[in-house]
CSV table of C-alpha atoms in Angstrom, one decimal:
chain,number,residue,atom,x,y,z
O,1,MET,CA,0.8,0.4,-20.9
O,2,SER,CA,-0.9,3.1,-22.8
O,3,ALA,CA,0.5,6.7,-23.1
O,4,LEU,CA,-0.9,9.4,-20.4
O,5,LYS,CA,-1.0,13.4,-20.7
O,6,ARG,CA,0.8,15.4,-18.3
O,7,ASN,CA,-1.6,17.6,-16.2
O,8,SER,CA,-2.0,21.4,-15.5
O,9,THR,CA,-2.9,21.6,-11.9
O,10,SER,CA,-6.3,23.0,-11.0
O,11,ASN,CA,-6.0,25.5,-8.2
O,12,LYS,CA,-8.2,23.9,-6.2
O,13,GLY,CA,-6.2,21.4,-4.1
O,14,SER,CA,-7.1,18.2,-2.5
O,15,ASN,CA,-7.6,19.7,0.9
O,16,TYR,CA,-10.1,22.3,-0.6
O,17,LEU,CA,-12.0,19.7,-2.5
O,18,TYR,CA,-12.1,17.5,1.0
O,19,HIS,CA,-13.8,20.3,2.7
O,20,ASN,CA,-16.1,21.2,0.0
O,21,ILE,CA,-17.6,17.7,-0.5
O,22,ASN,CA,-20.6,16.6,1.5
O,23,TRP,CA,-19.4,13.6,3.2
O,24,SER,CA,-22.6,12.9,5.1
O,25,GLU,CA,-24.0,12.1,1.6
O,26,HIS,CA,-20.8,10.4,0.3
O,27,PRO,CA,-20.6,6.6,0.0
O,28,LEU,CA,-17.6,6.9,2.4
O,29,GLY,CA,-19.8,8.7,4.9
O,30,ASP,CA,-18.7,11.3,7.0
O,31,ARG,CA,-15.1,11.3,8.3
O,32,ASN,CA,-15.5,10.8,11.8
O,33,SER,CA,-17.2,7.5,10.9
O,34,TRP,CA,-14.2,6.3,8.8
O,35,ASP,CA,-12.2,3.2,9.5
O,36,PRO,CA,-9.3,4.7,11.6
O,37,SER,CA,-6.7,3.2,9.0
O,38,LEU,CA,-8.7,5.2,6.1
O,39,GLN,CA,-8.4,8.6,8.4
O,40,ALA,CA,-4.7,7.8,9.0
O,41,MET,CA,-3.8,7.0,5.6
O,42,PHE,CA,-5.6,10.0,4.0
O,43,SER,CA,-4.1,12.6,6.1
O,44,MET,CA,-0.7,11.2,5.3
O,45,VAL,CA,-1.4,11.4,1.4
O,46,ILE,CA,-3.0,14.9,1.6
O,47,ALA,CA,0.0,16.1,3.8
O,48,ASN,CA,2.8,14.2,1.7
O,49,PRO,CA,4.9,16.0,-0.8
O,50,MET,CA,5.3,12.8,-2.8
O,51,ALA,CA,2.4,12.1,-5.5
O,52,MET,CA,-0.1,9.7,-4.0
O,53,CYS,CA,-3.6,8.5,-4.5
O,54,LEU,CA,-5.5,6.3,-2.1
O,55,PHE,CA,-8.3,4.0,-3.3
O,56,TRP,CA,-10.8,2.9,-0.8
O,57,GLY,CA,-13.1,0.0,-0.7
O,58,LYS,CA,-14.7,-2.2,-3.4
O,59,ASP,CA,-15.8,0.8,-5.5
O,60,PHE,CA,-11.9,2.2,-5.3
O,61,ILE,CA,-13.1,5.8,-4.3
O,62,GLN,CA,-10.0,8.1,-5.1
O,63,LEU,CA,-8.4,10.2,-2.6
O,64,PHE,CA,-5.2,12.0,-4.0
O,65,ASN,CA,-2.9,15.0,-3.2
O,66,GLU,CA,-2.1,17.9,-5.4
O,67,PRO,CA,1.2,16.5,-6.5
O,68,PHE,CA,-0.6,13.5,-7.9
O,69,GLY,CA,-3.1,15.8,-9.8
O,70,GLY,CA,-0.1,17.9,-11.3
O,71,ILE,CA,1.1,15.0,-13.2
O,72,TRP,CA,-1.0,14.7,-16.2
O,73,ASP,CA,-2.8,17.4,-18.5
O,74,ARG,CA,-6.3,16.8,-16.8
O,75,ASP,CA,-8.8,18.3,-14.6
O,76,PHE,CA,-8.7,16.0,-11.7
O,77,VAL,CA,-11.1,17.9,-9.5
O,78,PRO,CA,-14.2,16.2,-10.8
O,79,LEU,CA,-12.4,12.6,-9.9
O,80,PHE,CA,-11.7,13.2,-6.3
O,81,GLY,CA,-13.9,11.5,-3.8
O,82,ARG,CA,-15.3,9.5,-6.9
O,83,SER,CA,-15.2,5.9,-7.7
O,84,ALA,CA,-12.2,4.8,-10.1
O,85,THR,CA,-14.7,2.8,-12.1
O,86,GLY,CA,-15.3,4.5,-14.9
O,87,ASN,CA,-13.6,7.6,-13.8
O,88,SER,CA,-9.9,6.4,-14.0
O,89,THR,CA,-7.3,8.9,-12.7
O,90,LEU,CA,-4.8,7.0,-14.9
O,91,GLY,CA,-6.9,6.4,-17.8
O,92,LEU,CA,-5.3,2.9,-18.2
O,93,PRO,CA,-7.6,0.3,-20.0
O,94,ASP,CA,-6.1,-2.4,-17.3
O,95,TYR,CA,-6.3,0.0,-14.5
O,96,ILE,CA,-9.2,-1.6,-12.6
O,97,PRO,CA,-7.9,-5.3,-12.8
O,98,ILE,CA,-4.5,-4.1,-11.6
O,99,LEU,CA,-6.7,-2.5,-8.4
O,100,LYS,CA,-8.7,-5.6,-7.9
O,101,SER,CA,-5.3,-7.7,-7.8
O,102,VAL,CA,-4.0,-5.2,-5.3
O,103,LEU,CA,-6.9,-5.4,-3.1
O,104,SER,CA,-6.5,-9.2,-2.7
O,105,GLY,CA,-3.1,-8.5,-1.2
O,106,GLU,CA,-0.6,-8.4,-4.1
O,107,ALA,CA,1.4,-5.4,-4.7
O,108,PHE,CA,2.2,-4.1,-8.1
O,109,GLN,CA,4.6,-1.8,-9.8
O,110,PHE,CA,5.4,-0.6,-13.5
O,111,SER,CA,7.0,2.2,-15.1
O,112,GLU,CA,5.1,4.5,-17.5
O,113,THR,CA,6.4,7.1,-20.0
O,114,ILE,CA,4.1,10.6,-19.9
O,115,PRO,CA,4.3,12.9,-22.6
O,116,THR,CA,4.2,16.5,-21.8
O,117,LYS,CA,2.6,19.5,-23.6
O,118,ASP,CA,5.9,20.2,-25.3
O,119,LEU,CA,6.1,16.6,-26.5
O,120,LYS,CA,8.9,15.6,-24.2
O,121,SER,CA,8.6,12.6,-22.4
O,122,ARG,CA,8.7,12.2,-18.6
O,123,PHE,CA,9.4,8.9,-16.8
O,124,TYR,CA,7.7,7.6,-13.7
O,125,ASP,CA,7.6,4.4,-11.3
O,126,PHE,CA,3.9,3.7,-10.0
O,127,THR,CA,3.7,1.4,-7.0
O,128,PHE,CA,0.4,0.2,-5.9
O,129,SER,CA,0.4,-1.2,-2.3
O,130,PRO,CA,-2.4,-3.1,-0.4
O,131,VAL,CA,-3.7,-1.2,2.8
O,132,GLN,CA,-5.4,-2.8,5.5
O,133,ASP,CA,-8.2,-1.5,7.7
O,134,THR,CA,-8.3,-2.0,11.5
O,135,GLU,CA,-9.6,-5.7,11.2
O,136,GLY,CA,-6.9,-6.6,9.0
O,137,ARG,CA,-8.8,-6.9,5.8
O,138,PHE,CA,-7.4,-5.3,2.6
O,139,SER,CA,-9.6,-2.6,2.1
O,140,GLY,CA,-7.8,0.2,0.1
O,141,ILE,CA,-4.8,0.6,-2.2
O,142,LEU,CA,-2.2,3.2,-1.9
O,143,LEU,CA,-0.3,4.3,-5.4
O,144,THR,CA,2.8,6.1,-5.1
O,145,VAL,CA,4.3,7.8,-8.2
O,146,VAL,CA,7.9,8.6,-8.3
O,147,GLU,CA,9.3,10.6,-11.3
O,148,THR,CA,12.7,9.0,-12.7
O,149,THR,CA,13.1,11.3,-15.7
O,150,GLU,CA,16.4,12.3,-14.5
O,151,LYS,CA,17.5,8.9,-13.3
O,152,LYS,CA,16.5,7.5,-17.0
O,153,LEU,CA,18.2,10.3,-19.0
O,154,ILE,CA,21.3,9.5,-17.0
O,155,GLU,CA,21.1,5.9,-17.9
O,156,GLU,CA,20.7,6.8,-21.7
O,157,ARG,CA,23.5,9.0,-21.5
O,158,LEU,CA,25.6,6.3,-20.0
O,159,ALA,CA,24.4,4.0,-22.6
O,160,ASP,CA,25.2,6.6,-25.5
O,161,SER,CA,28.7,6.9,-24.0
O,162,LYS,CA,29.3,3.3,-23.8
O,163,ASP,CA,28.3,2.8,-27.2
O,164,GLN,CA,30.7,5.5,-28.3
O,165,TYR,CA,33.5,4.1,-26.3
O,166,HIS,CA,33.2,0.5,-28.2
O,167,PHE,CA,32.8,2.4,-31.5
O,168,ALA,CA,35.9,4.2,-30.9
O,169,ILE,CA,37.7,1.1,-29.8
O,170,GLU,CA,36.5,-0.8,-32.9
O,171,ALA,CA,37.2,2.0,-35.1
O,172,ALA,CA,40.8,2.3,-33.7
O,173,ASP,CA,41.3,-1.6,-33.9
O,174,LEU,CA,42.2,-1.8,-30.3
O,175,GLY,CA,42.3,-5.0,-28.0
O,176,THR,CA,40.7,-4.8,-24.8
O,177,TRP,CA,41.0,-7.1,-21.7
O,178,VAL,CA,39.8,-7.4,-18.0
O,179,TYR,CA,41.5,-9.8,-15.8
O,180,ASN,CA,39.8,-11.0,-12.4
O,181,PRO,CA,42.7,-12.1,-9.8
O,182,ALA,CA,40.1,-13.7,-7.7
O,183,THR,CA,38.7,-16.2,-10.1
O,184,GLY,CA,41.8,-16.2,-12.6
O,185,LYS,CA,39.4,-15.6,-15.1
O,186,PHE,CA,40.5,-13.5,-18.3
O,187,SER,CA,38.0,-12.0,-20.8
O,188,ALA,CA,38.7,-9.7,-24.2
O,189,ASN,CA,36.8,-7.9,-26.7
O,190,PRO,CA,36.6,-10.0,-30.1
O,191,ILE,CA,39.5,-7.8,-31.5
O,192,LEU,CA,42.1,-9.0,-29.0
O,193,LYS,CA,40.6,-12.7,-29.0
O,194,ASP,CA,41.3,-12.9,-32.8
O,195,TRP,CA,45.0,-11.7,-32.1
O,196,PHE,CA,45.4,-14.5,-29.6
O,197,GLY,CA,43.3,-17.1,-31.4
O,198,LEU,CA,41.1,-17.5,-28.4
O,199,GLY,CA,37.5,-18.8,-28.8
O,200,SER,CA,34.2,-17.0,-28.2
O,201,GLU,CA,33.7,-17.7,-24.4
O,202,GLU,CA,32.9,-14.9,-22.2
O,203,SER,CA,35.9,-15.5,-20.0
O,204,ILE,CA,38.8,-18.2,-19.7
O,205,GLU,CA,41.8,-18.9,-17.7
O,206,LEU,CA,44.5,-16.4,-17.6
O,207,GLY,CA,47.0,-19.4,-18.6
O,208,TYR,CA,45.3,-20.3,-21.7
O,209,ALA,CA,45.6,-16.6,-23.1
O,210,LEU,CA,49.3,-16.5,-22.0
O,211,ASP,CA,50.1,-19.9,-24.2
O,212,SER,CA,49.7,-17.5,-27.3
O,213,ILE,CA,52.4,-15.5,-26.1
O,214,MET,CA,55.8,-16.3,-27.8
O,215,PRO,CA,58.0,-18.4,-25.5
O,216,GLU,CA,61.1,-15.8,-25.3
O,217,ASP,CA,58.5,-13.1,-24.1
O,218,ARG,CA,56.3,-15.2,-21.8
O,219,PRO,CA,58.5,-14.8,-18.8
O,220,ARG,CA,58.6,-11.1,-18.8
O,221,VAL,CA,54.9,-11.0,-19.3
O,222,ASP,CA,54.4,-13.0,-16.3
O,223,GLN,CA,56.6,-10.9,-14.2
O,224,ALA,CA,54.8,-7.7,-15.5
O,225,ILE,CA,51.4,-9.4,-14.6
O,226,LYS,CA,52.7,-10.2,-10.7
O,227,ASN,CA,54.1,-6.6,-10.6
O,228,ALA,CA,50.8,-4.9,-11.8
O,229,LEU,CA,48.7,-6.9,-9.1
O,230,ASP,CA,51.1,-5.6,-6.3
O,231,TYR,CA,49.7,-2.4,-4.9
O,232,ASN,CA,53.2,-1.1,-4.3
O,233,SER,CA,54.0,-1.1,-7.7
O,234,GLY,CA,51.4,1.1,-8.4
O,235,GLY,CA,49.2,-1.2,-10.3
O,236,LYS,CA,50.4,-0.1,-13.8
O,237,PHE,CA,51.2,-2.7,-16.7
O,238,ASP,CA,52.9,-1.5,-19.7
O,239,ILE,CA,54.7,-4.0,-21.8
O,240,GLU,CA,55.6,-5.1,-25.6
O,241,TYR,CA,55.6,-8.8,-26.5
O,242,LYS,CA,54.7,-11.1,-29.3
O,243,VAL,CA,51.7,-13.4,-29.7
O,244,LYS,CA,51.4,-16.1,-32.4
O,245,ASN,CA,47.6,-17.1,-33.4
O,246,PRO,CA,47.8,-20.8,-33.0
O,247,ILE,CA,45.1,-20.9,-35.9
O,248,SER,CA,46.7,-19.0,-38.3
O,249,GLY,CA,49.8,-19.0,-37.2
O,250,GLU,CA,50.3,-15.1,-37.7
O,251,ILE,CA,52.7,-13.3,-35.4
O,252,ARG,CA,51.8,-9.9,-34.0
O,253,LEU,CA,53.8,-7.5,-32.0
O,254,ILE,CA,51.5,-6.0,-29.4
O,255,HIS,CA,51.9,-2.9,-26.9
O,256,SER,CA,49.9,-3.6,-23.9
O,257,GLN,CA,48.9,-1.3,-21.4
O,258,GLY,CA,46.6,-1.5,-18.1
O,259,LYS,CA,46.2,-0.7,-14.7
O,260,SER,CA,45.0,-2.5,-11.7
O,261,SER,CA,42.1,-1.4,-9.1
O,262,PHE,CA,42.9,-2.4,-5.5
O,263,LYS,CA,40.3,-2.5,-2.5
O,264,SER,CA,41.1,-0.6,0.8
O,265,ASP,CA,43.1,-3.6,2.0
O,266,ASN,CA,45.3,-3.2,-0.9
O,267,SER,CA,44.2,-6.5,-2.6
O,268,CYS,CA,43.6,-6.3,-6.2
O,269,VAL,CA,40.3,-6.9,-7.4
O,270,ARG,CA,40.7,-6.0,-11.4
O,271,GLY,CA,43.4,-5.7,-13.9
O,272,HIS,CA,42.3,-3.9,-17.2
């Protein structure tokens, strides 16, 4: 999708525009003659605080509210009540094909980044939904626009934090692991897999990982795992033991710490 510009909202709202159009000479005709579905949808759009635009008929007559007009840096006043063909409110090159597809009864959704005057970006979700008239025909399209900037920024911050976490783990040469008691599967980062001589599989049976622990330490580790999976123990796992890489033969002393997570019924869902 192409980039769009943010709007400086006109002081002439959609309700003002509606009352200043000579509907008797308009393609939609006088409002009293409108299809009841169109009347109801238009009233809902105008009164709604969410950014909305209703396209009606094969000419895609545009009827939008003030929040919708406030998204882009354009004067939307001349576009109210006009056909979207050649007068698109969104200015997208593939805009009309989308409307035609939705008018056949197929909903459509996409996300778009819109730059502001200060060159910052805002994020929006656009949802096109077909609207039926009172005879059950698809005669209109309701476009709702929801800003997702805050959600997107939070996702980006979480992704950055995750990257920083993995960087810190790798820089400190730390091994990390997760155990799922319901499946008996054990997964670890590449560092720990290298210590234990494990393959590149995403997850393995816990027993395969324990095979790398030196025989004299294995009973203690088994018991420590059982204790950590018991809610009454507090779920803590803190133990030192030796592992032998079955490929290189290298023996390494490991200090492993972890904590279990429990459900409301006190059953363990994860150890990590």
